[in-house]
CSV table of C-alpha atoms and ligand atoms in Angstrom, one decimal:
chain,number,residue,atom,x,y,z
A,1,MET,CA,24.3,20.5,-9.6
A,2,GLY,CA,27.4,21.3,-7.5
A,3,ALA,CA,26.9,20.8,-3.8
A,4,GLN,CA,23.5,19.0,-3.7
A,5,GLY,CA,24.7,16.8,-6.6
A,6,ASP,CA,27.0,15.3,-4.4
A,7,ALA,CA,24.6,14.5,-1.3
A,8,LEU,CA,22.6,13.4,-3.6
A,9,ARG,CA,25.2,11.5,-5.2
A,10,ALA,CA,26.4,10.7,-2.1
A,11,MET,CA,23.2,8.4,-0.7
A,12,SER,CA,24.5,5.4,-3.2
A,13,ARG,CA,26.5,4.8,0.3
A,14,LEU,CA,22.9,3.5,1.9
A,15,ARG,CA,21.9,1.8,-0.8
A,16,PHE,CA,20.9,-1.8,-0.6
A,17,PRO,CA,23.5,-3.7,-1.6
A,18,GLN,CA,22.8,-5.8,-4.7
A,19,ASN,CA,25.9,-7.9,-4.4
A,20,ARG,CA,24.5,-9.4,-1.6
A,21,ASP,CA,23.1,-12.9,-2.2
A,22,LEU,CA,19.1,-12.3,-2.0
A,23,PRO,CA,17.7,-15.7,-0.7
A,24,ARG,CA,14.2,-16.7,-1.6
A,25,ARG,CA,12.3,-19.9,0.4
A,26,TYR,CA,12.5,-22.0,-2.8
A,27,PRO,CA,16.6,-22.0,-4.2
A,28,GLU,CA,16.2,-20.6,-7.6
A,29,LEU,CA,18.6,-20.4,-10.6
A,30,VAL,CA,19.6,-17.1,-11.6
A,31,HIS,CA,17.6,-15.4,-14.0
A,32,PRO,CA,19.9,-14.4,-17.7
A,33,TYR,CA,18.6,-10.7,-17.8
A,34,ARG,CA,16.4,-9.9,-14.8
A,35,ASN,CA,18.2,-9.3,-10.9
A,36,ASP,CA,16.0,-10.6,-8.2
A,37,PHE,CA,14.1,-7.7,-7.7
A,38,GLN,CA,13.1,-6.9,-11.2
A,39,ARG,CA,11.9,-11.1,-11.0
A,40,ASP,CA,9.7,-9.9,-7.8
A,41,ARG,CA,8.1,-7.1,-9.6
A,42,ASP,CA,6.7,-9.0,-12.3
A,43,ARG,CA,5.5,-11.8,-10.3
A,44,VAL,CA,3.3,-9.4,-8.4
A,45,ILE,CA,2.2,-8.0,-11.4
A,46,HIS,CA,1.2,-11.2,-12.8
A,47,SER,CA,-0.4,-12.4,-9.7
A,48,HIS,CA,-4.4,-12.1,-9.6
A,49,ALA,CA,-4.1,-10.7,-6.3
A,50,PHE,CA,-2.7,-7.2,-8.4
A,51,ARG,CA,-5.4,-7.6,-11.3
A,52,ARG,CA,-8.1,-7.6,-8.4
A,53,LEU,CA,-7.1,-4.1,-7.4
A,54,GLU,CA,-8.2,-3.2,-10.2
A,55,ASN,CA,-11.9,-3.5,-8.8
A,56,LYS,CA,-11.4,-2.0,-5.1
A,57,THR,CA,-12.0,0.6,-3.6
A,58,GLN,CA,-9.1,3.4,-2.6
A,59,VAL,CA,-11.4,6.3,-1.0
A,60,PHE,CA,-14.4,6.8,-3.4
A,61,ALA,CA,-16.5,3.7,-4.9
A,62,ALA,CA,-16.1,3.2,-8.3
A,63,GLY,CA,-18.6,5.5,-10.6
A,64,ARG,CA,-18.8,8.5,-8.5
A,65,THR,CA,-16.5,10.6,-11.5
A,66,ASP,CA,-15.5,8.7,-14.6
A,67,HIS,CA,-11.6,8.6,-13.2
A,68,THR,CA,-12.3,8.1,-9.7
A,69,ARG,CA,-8.8,6.3,-8.4
A,70,ASN,CA,-9.2,2.7,-7.7
A,71,ARG,CA,-6.2,0.9,-5.9
A,72,LEU,CA,-4.6,-0.4,-9.0
A,73,THR,CA,-4.1,3.3,-10.2
A,74,HIS,CA,-3.4,4.3,-6.8
A,75,THR,CA,-0.4,1.9,-6.6
A,76,LEU,CA,0.9,3.1,-9.8
A,77,GLU,CA,0.9,6.6,-8.5
A,78,VAL,CA,2.8,5.5,-5.5
A,79,SER,CA,5.0,3.2,-7.9
A,80,GLN,CA,6.1,6.2,-10.1
A,81,ILE,CA,6.3,8.7,-6.9
A,82,ALA,CA,9.0,6.3,-5.2
A,83,ARG,CA,10.7,5.8,-7.7
A,84,SER,CA,11.1,9.2,-8.7
A,85,VAL,CA,12.6,9.8,-5.5
A,86,ALA,CA,14.4,6.4,-4.9
A,87,SER,CA,16.1,7.7,-8.2
A,88,ALA,CA,17.1,10.9,-7.5
A,89,ILE,CA,18.9,9.9,-3.9
A,90,SER,CA,20.3,6.7,-5.8
A,91,LEU,CA,18.6,3.8,-4.2
A,92,ASP,CA,17.3,0.8,-5.9
A,93,GLU,CA,14.7,2.0,-8.5
A,94,ASP,CA,13.7,-1.9,-8.7
A,95,PHE,CA,13.6,-3.0,-4.9
A,96,THR,CA,11.1,0.6,-4.2
A,97,GLU,CA,9.3,-0.7,-7.5
A,98,ALA,CA,8.6,-4.2,-6.5
A,99,LEU,CA,7.4,-3.1,-3.1
A,100,ALA,CA,5.6,-0.4,-4.2
A,101,LEU,CA,3.3,-2.7,-6.7
A,102,ALA,CA,2.8,-5.3,-3.8
A,103,HIS,CA,2.2,-2.7,-0.9
A,104,ASP,CA,-1.4,-2.6,-1.1
A,105,ILE,CA,-1.9,-6.5,-2.7
A,106,GLY,CA,-3.5,-7.6,1.0
A,107,HIS,CA,-6.3,-5.3,1.2
A,108,PRO,CA,-9.6,-6.4,0.9
A,109,PRO,CA,-12.8,-4.8,-0.6
A,110,PHE,CA,-14.1,-1.6,0.2
A,111,ALA,CA,-10.8,-0.3,1.6
A,112,HIS,CA,-10.2,0.4,5.4
A,113,SER,CA,-13.8,-0.4,6.2
A,114,GLY,CA,-13.3,-3.9,4.8
A,115,GLU,CA,-10.0,-4.0,6.6
A,116,GLN,CA,-11.7,-3.0,10.1
A,117,GLU,CA,-14.8,-4.8,9.5
A,118,LEU,CA,-13.1,-8.2,8.6
A,119,ASN,CA,-10.9,-7.9,12.2
A,120,ARG,CA,-13.8,-6.8,14.2
A,121,GLN,CA,-15.2,-10.4,12.8
A,122,MET,CA,-12.2,-12.0,13.2
A,123,GLN,CA,-11.9,-11.0,17.3
A,124,ALA,CA,-14.9,-12.4,17.9
A,125,PHE,CA,-12.8,-15.6,17.5
A,126,GLN,CA,-9.7,-14.1,19.0
A,127,ASP,CA,-7.8,-13.8,15.4
A,128,ARG,CA,-7.9,-10.6,13.7
A,129,PHE,CA,-7.3,-9.7,10.1
A,130,ASP,CA,-4.2,-7.2,8.9
A,131,HIS,CA,-3.7,-5.9,5.4
A,132,ASN,CA,0.1,-6.5,5.7
A,133,LEU,CA,0.0,-9.8,7.5
A,134,HIS,CA,-2.6,-10.6,4.5
A,135,ALA,CA,-0.4,-10.0,1.5
A,136,LEU,CA,2.4,-12.1,3.2
A,137,ARG,CA,0.0,-15.2,2.8
A,138,ILE,CA,-1.1,-14.1,-0.4
A,139,VAL,CA,2.6,-14.0,-1.7
A,140,GLU,CA,3.6,-17.1,0.3
A,141,ARG,CA,0.2,-19.0,-0.7
A,142,PHE,CA,-2.6,-18.2,-2.1
A,143,GLU,CA,-0.9,-17.5,-5.3
A,144,HIS,CA,-0.3,-20.4,-6.5
A,145,ARG,CA,1.5,-20.6,-10.3
A,146,TYR,CA,4.3,-22.2,-9.8
A,147,ALA,CA,4.7,-26.8,-10.0
A,148,ARG,CA,7.7,-26.7,-7.8
A,149,PHE,CA,6.2,-24.2,-4.6
A,150,PRO,CA,3.6,-22.5,-3.0
A,151,GLY,CA,3.2,-18.7,-3.5
A,152,ILE,CA,5.5,-16.9,-6.0
A,153,ASN,CA,8.3,-17.1,-3.4
A,154,LEU,CA,9.8,-13.7,-4.0
A,155,THR,CA,13.0,-12.8,-2.2
A,156,PHE,CA,13.0,-12.7,2.3
A,157,VAL,CA,14.3,-8.7,1.8
A,158,VAL,CA,11.3,-7.9,-0.6
A,159,ARG,CA,8.8,-10.0,1.7
A,160,GLU,CA,10.4,-7.9,4.6
A,161,GLY,CA,9.6,-4.9,3.2
A,162,MET,CA,5.9,-5.7,2.7
A,163,VAL,CA,5.1,-6.5,6.4
A,164,LYS,CA,7.3,-3.5,7.7
A,165,HIS,CA,6.4,-1.0,5.1
A,166,SER,CA,4.1,0.9,7.5
A,167,ARG,CA,5.3,-0.2,10.8
A,168,ASP,CA,8.5,-1.7,13.1
A,169,PHE,CA,8.0,-4.6,15.6
A,170,GLU,CA,10.0,-6.2,18.1
A,171,ARG,CA,10.2,-9.8,18.4
A,172,GLY,CA,7.3,-12.0,20.0
A,173,GLU,CA,4.5,-8.6,19.3
A,174,ILE,CA,3.6,-10.5,16.1
A,175,PRO,CA,5.1,-14.3,16.5
A,176,GLU,CA,4.0,-15.1,12.5
A,177,LEU,CA,6.4,-12.1,11.6
A,178,ASP,CA,9.4,-13.4,13.7
A,179,GLU,CA,11.5,-14.3,10.9
A,180,PHE,CA,11.6,-10.9,9.6
A,181,LEU,CA,14.4,-9.6,11.5
A,182,PRO,CA,12.0,-8.1,14.4
A,183,GLY,CA,13.9,-5.3,16.2
A,184,LEU,CA,15.5,-4.1,13.2
A,185,ARG,CA,14.3,-1.1,10.6
A,186,PRO,CA,13.5,-2.1,7.3
A,187,PRO,CA,16.1,-1.0,4.4
A,188,LEU,CA,15.7,2.3,3.2
A,189,GLU,CA,13.9,1.3,0.0
A,190,ALA,CA,11.3,0.1,1.9
A,191,GLN,CA,10.6,3.3,4.4
A,192,LEU,CA,10.0,5.1,1.2
A,193,ILE,CA,7.1,3.1,0.0
A,194,ASP,CA,5.1,4.2,3.4
A,195,LEU,CA,5.9,8.1,2.8
A,196,ALA,CA,5.6,7.5,-1.1
A,197,ASP,CA,1.9,6.4,-0.2
A,198,GLU,CA,1.1,9.7,2.1
A,199,VAL,CA,2.3,12.0,-0.7
A,200,ALA,CA,-0.3,9.7,-3.5
A,201,TYR,CA,-3.1,9.5,-1.3
A,202,ASN,CA,-2.7,13.5,0.2
A,203,SER,CA,-2.4,14.4,-3.4
A,204,ALA,CA,-4.7,12.0,-5.2
A,205,ASP,CA,-8.1,12.9,-2.7
A,206,ILE,CA,-7.6,16.3,-3.0
A,207,ASP,CA,-7.9,15.9,-6.4
A,208,ASP,CA,-10.7,13.1,-6.9
A,209,ALA,CA,-12.7,15.1,-4.0
A,210,HIS,CA,-12.3,18.3,-6.3
A,211,SER,CA,-13.2,16.6,-9.0
A,212,ALA,CA,-16.4,15.0,-7.5
A,213,GLY,CA,-17.5,18.7,-6.4
A,214,MET,CA,-16.8,17.7,-2.2
A,215,LEU,CA,-14.2,19.7,-1.8
A,216,PRO,CA,-13.1,23.6,-3.3
A,217,LEU,CA,-9.9,24.9,-3.7
A,218,GLU,CA,-10.0,27.7,-2.2
A,219,ASP,CA,-11.0,25.9,1.5
A,220,VAL,CA,-7.6,23.4,1.1
A,221,ALA,CA,-5.8,26.6,0.2
A,222,ALA,CA,-7.1,28.1,3.9
A,223,ALA,CA,-6.6,25.3,5.5
A,224,VAL,CA,-3.1,24.1,4.4
A,225,PRO,CA,-0.8,27.1,4.2
A,226,LEU,CA,1.7,25.1,2.0
A,227,PHE,CA,-0.9,24.7,-0.3
A,228,GLY,CA,-2.1,28.3,0.0
A,229,GLU,CA,1.1,29.1,-1.3
A,230,LEU,CA,0.7,27.1,-4.5
A,231,PHE,CA,-2.9,28.7,-5.1
A,232,GLU,CA,-1.5,31.8,-5.0
A,233,GLN,CA,1.1,31.0,-7.3
A,234,ALA,CA,-1.8,29.5,-9.9
A,235,GLU,CA,-3.2,32.6,-9.2
A,236,MET,CA,-0.7,35.1,-10.4
A,237,GLN,CA,1.0,33.0,-13.3
A,238,TYR,CA,-2.4,32.0,-14.9
A,239,PRO,CA,-5.3,34.2,-14.3
A,240,GLY,CA,-8.7,33.8,-15.6
A,241,ALA,CA,-7.2,30.2,-16.5
A,242,PRO,CA,-10.3,27.6,-15.7
A,243,ASP,CA,-10.7,25.9,-11.8
A,244,HIS,CA,-9.9,22.4,-13.1
A,245,ILE,CA,-6.7,23.2,-14.8
A,246,ARG,CA,-5.9,25.5,-11.9
A,247,ALA,CA,-6.7,22.4,-10.1
A,248,PHE,CA,-4.1,20.4,-12.3
A,249,GLU,CA,-1.4,22.3,-11.3
A,250,MET,CA,-1.5,22.7,-7.9
A,251,ILE,CA,-1.8,19.2,-7.6
A,252,ARG,CA,0.9,18.8,-9.9
A,253,GLY,CA,2.6,21.2,-7.5
A,254,LEU,CA,2.1,19.6,-4.8
A,255,ILE,CA,3.0,15.9,-5.5
A,256,ASN,CA,6.6,18.1,-6.3
A,257,VAL,CA,6.5,20.0,-3.0
A,258,LEU,CA,5.8,16.9,-0.7
A,259,ALA,CA,8.4,14.6,-3.0
A,260,SER,CA,10.9,16.9,-2.8
A,261,GLY,CA,10.4,17.6,1.5
A,262,LEU,CA,10.8,13.4,1.2
A,263,ILE,CA,14.2,14.0,-0.1
A,264,GLU,CA,15.3,16.7,1.4
A,265,GLY,CA,13.9,15.3,5.2
A,266,THR,CA,15.9,11.7,4.4
A,267,ILE,CA,19.2,13.3,3.1
A,268,GLU,CA,19.5,15.2,6.2
A,269,ALA,CA,17.9,12.1,8.6
A,270,ALA,CA,21.0,10.1,6.7
A,271,ALA,CA,23.7,12.7,7.0
A,272,ALA,CA,25.9,11.2,9.9
A,273,LEU,CA,25.4,7.5,8.1
A,274,GLN,CA,27.9,5.4,5.9
A,275,HIS,CA,26.0,1.8,5.7
A,276,PRO,CA,23.0,0.2,4.7
A,277,ASP,CA,23.2,-1.5,8.2
A,278,GLU,CA,23.4,1.4,10.0
A,279,VAL,CA,20.0,2.7,8.5
A,280,ARG,CA,18.8,-1.2,9.8
A,281,GLN,CA,20.3,-0.6,13.6
A,282,HIS,CA,18.9,3.1,13.6
A,283,PRO,CA,16.7,3.5,16.6
A,284,GLU,CA,14.1,5.4,14.5
A,285,ARG,CA,13.5,5.7,10.9
A,286,ILE,CA,15.2,7.8,8.0
A,287,ALA,CA,13.3,8.0,5.7
A,288,ARG,CA,11.0,11.3,6.1
A,289,PHE,CA,10.1,14.5,5.0
A,290,SER,CA,11.6,17.8,5.9
A,291,PRO,CA,9.7,19.7,8.7
A,292,ALA,CA,7.5,22.1,6.8
A,293,THR,CA,6.4,19.2,4.6
A,294,ALA,CA,5.4,16.8,7.2
A,295,GLU,CA,3.5,19.9,8.8
A,296,ALA,CA,1.8,20.4,5.7
A,297,SER,CA,0.8,16.2,5.6
A,298,LEU,CA,-0.8,15.9,8.2
A,299,GLN,CA,-2.5,19.3,7.7
A,300,ILE,CA,-3.8,18.0,4.7
A,301,LYS,CA,-4.8,14.5,6.4
A,302,GLN,CA,-6.8,16.1,9.1
A,303,LEU,CA,-8.4,18.5,6.4
A,304,LEU,CA,-9.2,15.1,4.6
A,305,ARG,CA,-10.5,13.4,7.6
A,306,GLU,CA,-13.1,16.1,8.0
A,307,ARG,CA,-14.2,17.0,4.8
A,308,VAL,CA,-13.8,13.6,2.8
A,309,TYR,CA,-13.4,10.2,4.2
A,310,HIS,CA,-16.2,11.1,7.5
A,311,SER,CA,-18.9,13.4,4.8
A,312,PRO,CA,-21.8,11.8,4.9
A,313,VAL,CA,-21.4,10.9,1.4
A,314,VAL,CA,-18.5,8.1,2.0
A,315,LEU,CA,-19.9,7.3,5.0
A,316,GLU,CA,-22.6,6.1,3.6
A,317,ASP,CA,-21.1,4.1,1.7
A,318,ARG,CA,-18.7,2.8,4.4
A,319,GLN,CA,-22.0,1.4,6.4
A,320,ARG,CA,-23.4,-0.3,3.6
A,321,ALA,CA,-20.0,-2.2,3.1
A,322,THR,CA,-19.9,-3.1,6.6
A,323,ASP,CA,-23.1,-4.2,7.3
A,324,ARG,CA,-22.5,-6.4,3.7
A,325,ILE,CA,-19.0,-7.8,5.2
A,326,ALA,CA,-21.0,-8.6,8.5
A,327,ALA,CA,-23.5,-10.2,7.4
A,328,LEU,CA,-21.6,-12.4,4.2
A,329,PHE,CA,-18.7,-13.3,6.6
A,330,GLN,CA,-21.5,-14.9,9.5
A,331,CYS,CA,-23.1,-16.4,6.5
A,332,PHE,CA,-20.5,-18.1,5.3
A,333,VAL,CA,-19.5,-18.7,8.8
A,334,LYS,CA,-22.6,-20.1,9.9
A,335,ASN,CA,-23.0,-22.5,6.4
A,336,PRO,CA,-19.5,-23.5,5.5
A,337,GLU,CA,-21.1,-26.0,2.5
A,338,LEU,CA,-21.4,-22.4,0.7
A,339,LEU,CA,-17.9,-22.1,0.0
A,340,PRO,CA,-16.2,-22.7,-3.3
A,341,GLN,CA,-14.6,-26.5,-3.1
A,342,ASN,CA,-11.2,-24.9,-2.7
A,343,TYR,CA,-12.0,-23.2,0.6
A,344,ARG,CA,-13.8,-26.1,1.8
A,345,ASP,CA,-11.1,-27.8,1.4
A,346,GLU,CA,-9.2,-25.4,3.5
A,347,CYS,CA,-11.5,-25.5,6.3
A,348,ASP,CA,-10.0,-28.7,7.1
A,349,ARG,CA,-6.3,-27.1,7.5
A,350,GLN,CA,-7.5,-24.0,9.2
A,351,PRO,CA,-9.9,-23.1,11.3
A,352,VAL,CA,-13.4,-22.1,9.2
A,353,HIS,CA,-13.8,-18.6,10.3
A,354,ARG,CA,-10.1,-18.1,9.1
A,355,THR,CA,-10.8,-19.4,5.6
A,356,VAL,CA,-14.0,-17.2,5.4
A,357,CYS,CA,-11.9,-14.6,6.1
A,358,ASP,CA,-9.4,-15.2,3.5
A,359,TYR,CA,-12.1,-15.8,1.1
A,360,ILE,CA,-13.9,-11.9,2.1
A,361,ALA,CA,-10.3,-10.5,2.0
A,362,GLY,CA,-9.4,-12.1,-1.6
A,363,MET,CA,-12.5,-10.4,-3.5
A,364,THR,CA,-12.6,-7.3,-5.7
A,365,ASP,CA,-15.9,-5.0,-4.7
A,366,GLY,CA,-17.7,-6.3,-7.6
A,367,TYR,CA,-17.4,-10.1,-6.9
A,368,PHE,CA,-18.1,-9.4,-3.1
A,369,VAL,CA,-21.7,-7.4,-3.9
A,370,LYS,CA,-22.3,-10.6,-6.6
A,371,THR,CA,-21.8,-13.1,-4.3
A,372,TYR,CA,-23.6,-10.8,-1.4
A,373,ASN,CA,-26.4,-10.6,-3.9
A,374,GLN,CA,-26.5,-14.2,-4.7
A,375,LEU,CA,-26.7,-15.5,-1.5
A,376,LEU,CA,-28.2,-12.3,0.8
A,377,GLY,CA,-29.8,-9.8,-1.8
B,401,LIG,MG1,-1.4,2.4,-0.1
């Protein structure tokens, strides 16, 4: 290890300080054998919203192949990658894991088309839908499982990480988030999540698209030189290996190269920083890919956009989802008496369109289709 080992260990200086008192909205006693982040992780895992990820689309609708990723398996992959990286550079693994498991908890049914359409429907009421804000509403209000308080009472810093994992904001920019230290970068553990997410979906979407027969590995190798190197290595090391085995070799290699690039880029960006507070004060985020992996990641995203996300098969699924979400949203807004009792009660406290949005956003793909078919099918 030598010099590299020293550099890795030295990153522990930027680790989120565990000895700090971690405030929750409602004070709780210390747990005898779990730290605050382990408790937060467990609360996320035991929530309804987490379990529902199992039946929410990641990219491909369920049923295209027998092993297509859904949002739950995607979340587990993000958690695995983020924990490996956090552990390699001596950051807080429990904190990282809690954030990774929560990072997509606010996703509505049907992935990004679901999110875009809900947002479009809300804009007609001068309102909006955003999955990060929705995630906060879930853990602060909708997951009602304690007698003493609403929500699951996660630590402040985990909620801050949830709303900031993919973007920073200034005071007043998103008024409902003004309590979450606007203008400051989130801790390094939270910064890792967005990039671990990128490692996970870039590699997984190549894998799923290849597996569905939509994306030959040769095409990926031609568009992404870094993947081309992995392709050549696999050809040389395992000549004659079946295509799907070579694919596994390359996907495994890709995750490894991207995660290593994330470790390398982050260590380099952090070189001059001595304290976690400096991470927060820094004008830019510290977690980043090395230049070579940043470029590869961009090339993969471009390729996936052209060949997968905008492919006729995926566009067809998306259009169907968009039309149905619009129809069901408008049906409930016009006929709020069709909402379940607990949501009808909510209409006394907040506008109907917001309640309808909350209801639809919480649905799994399967429950959405069932409801749609009952009311409009
Ligand atoms: Mg994600």
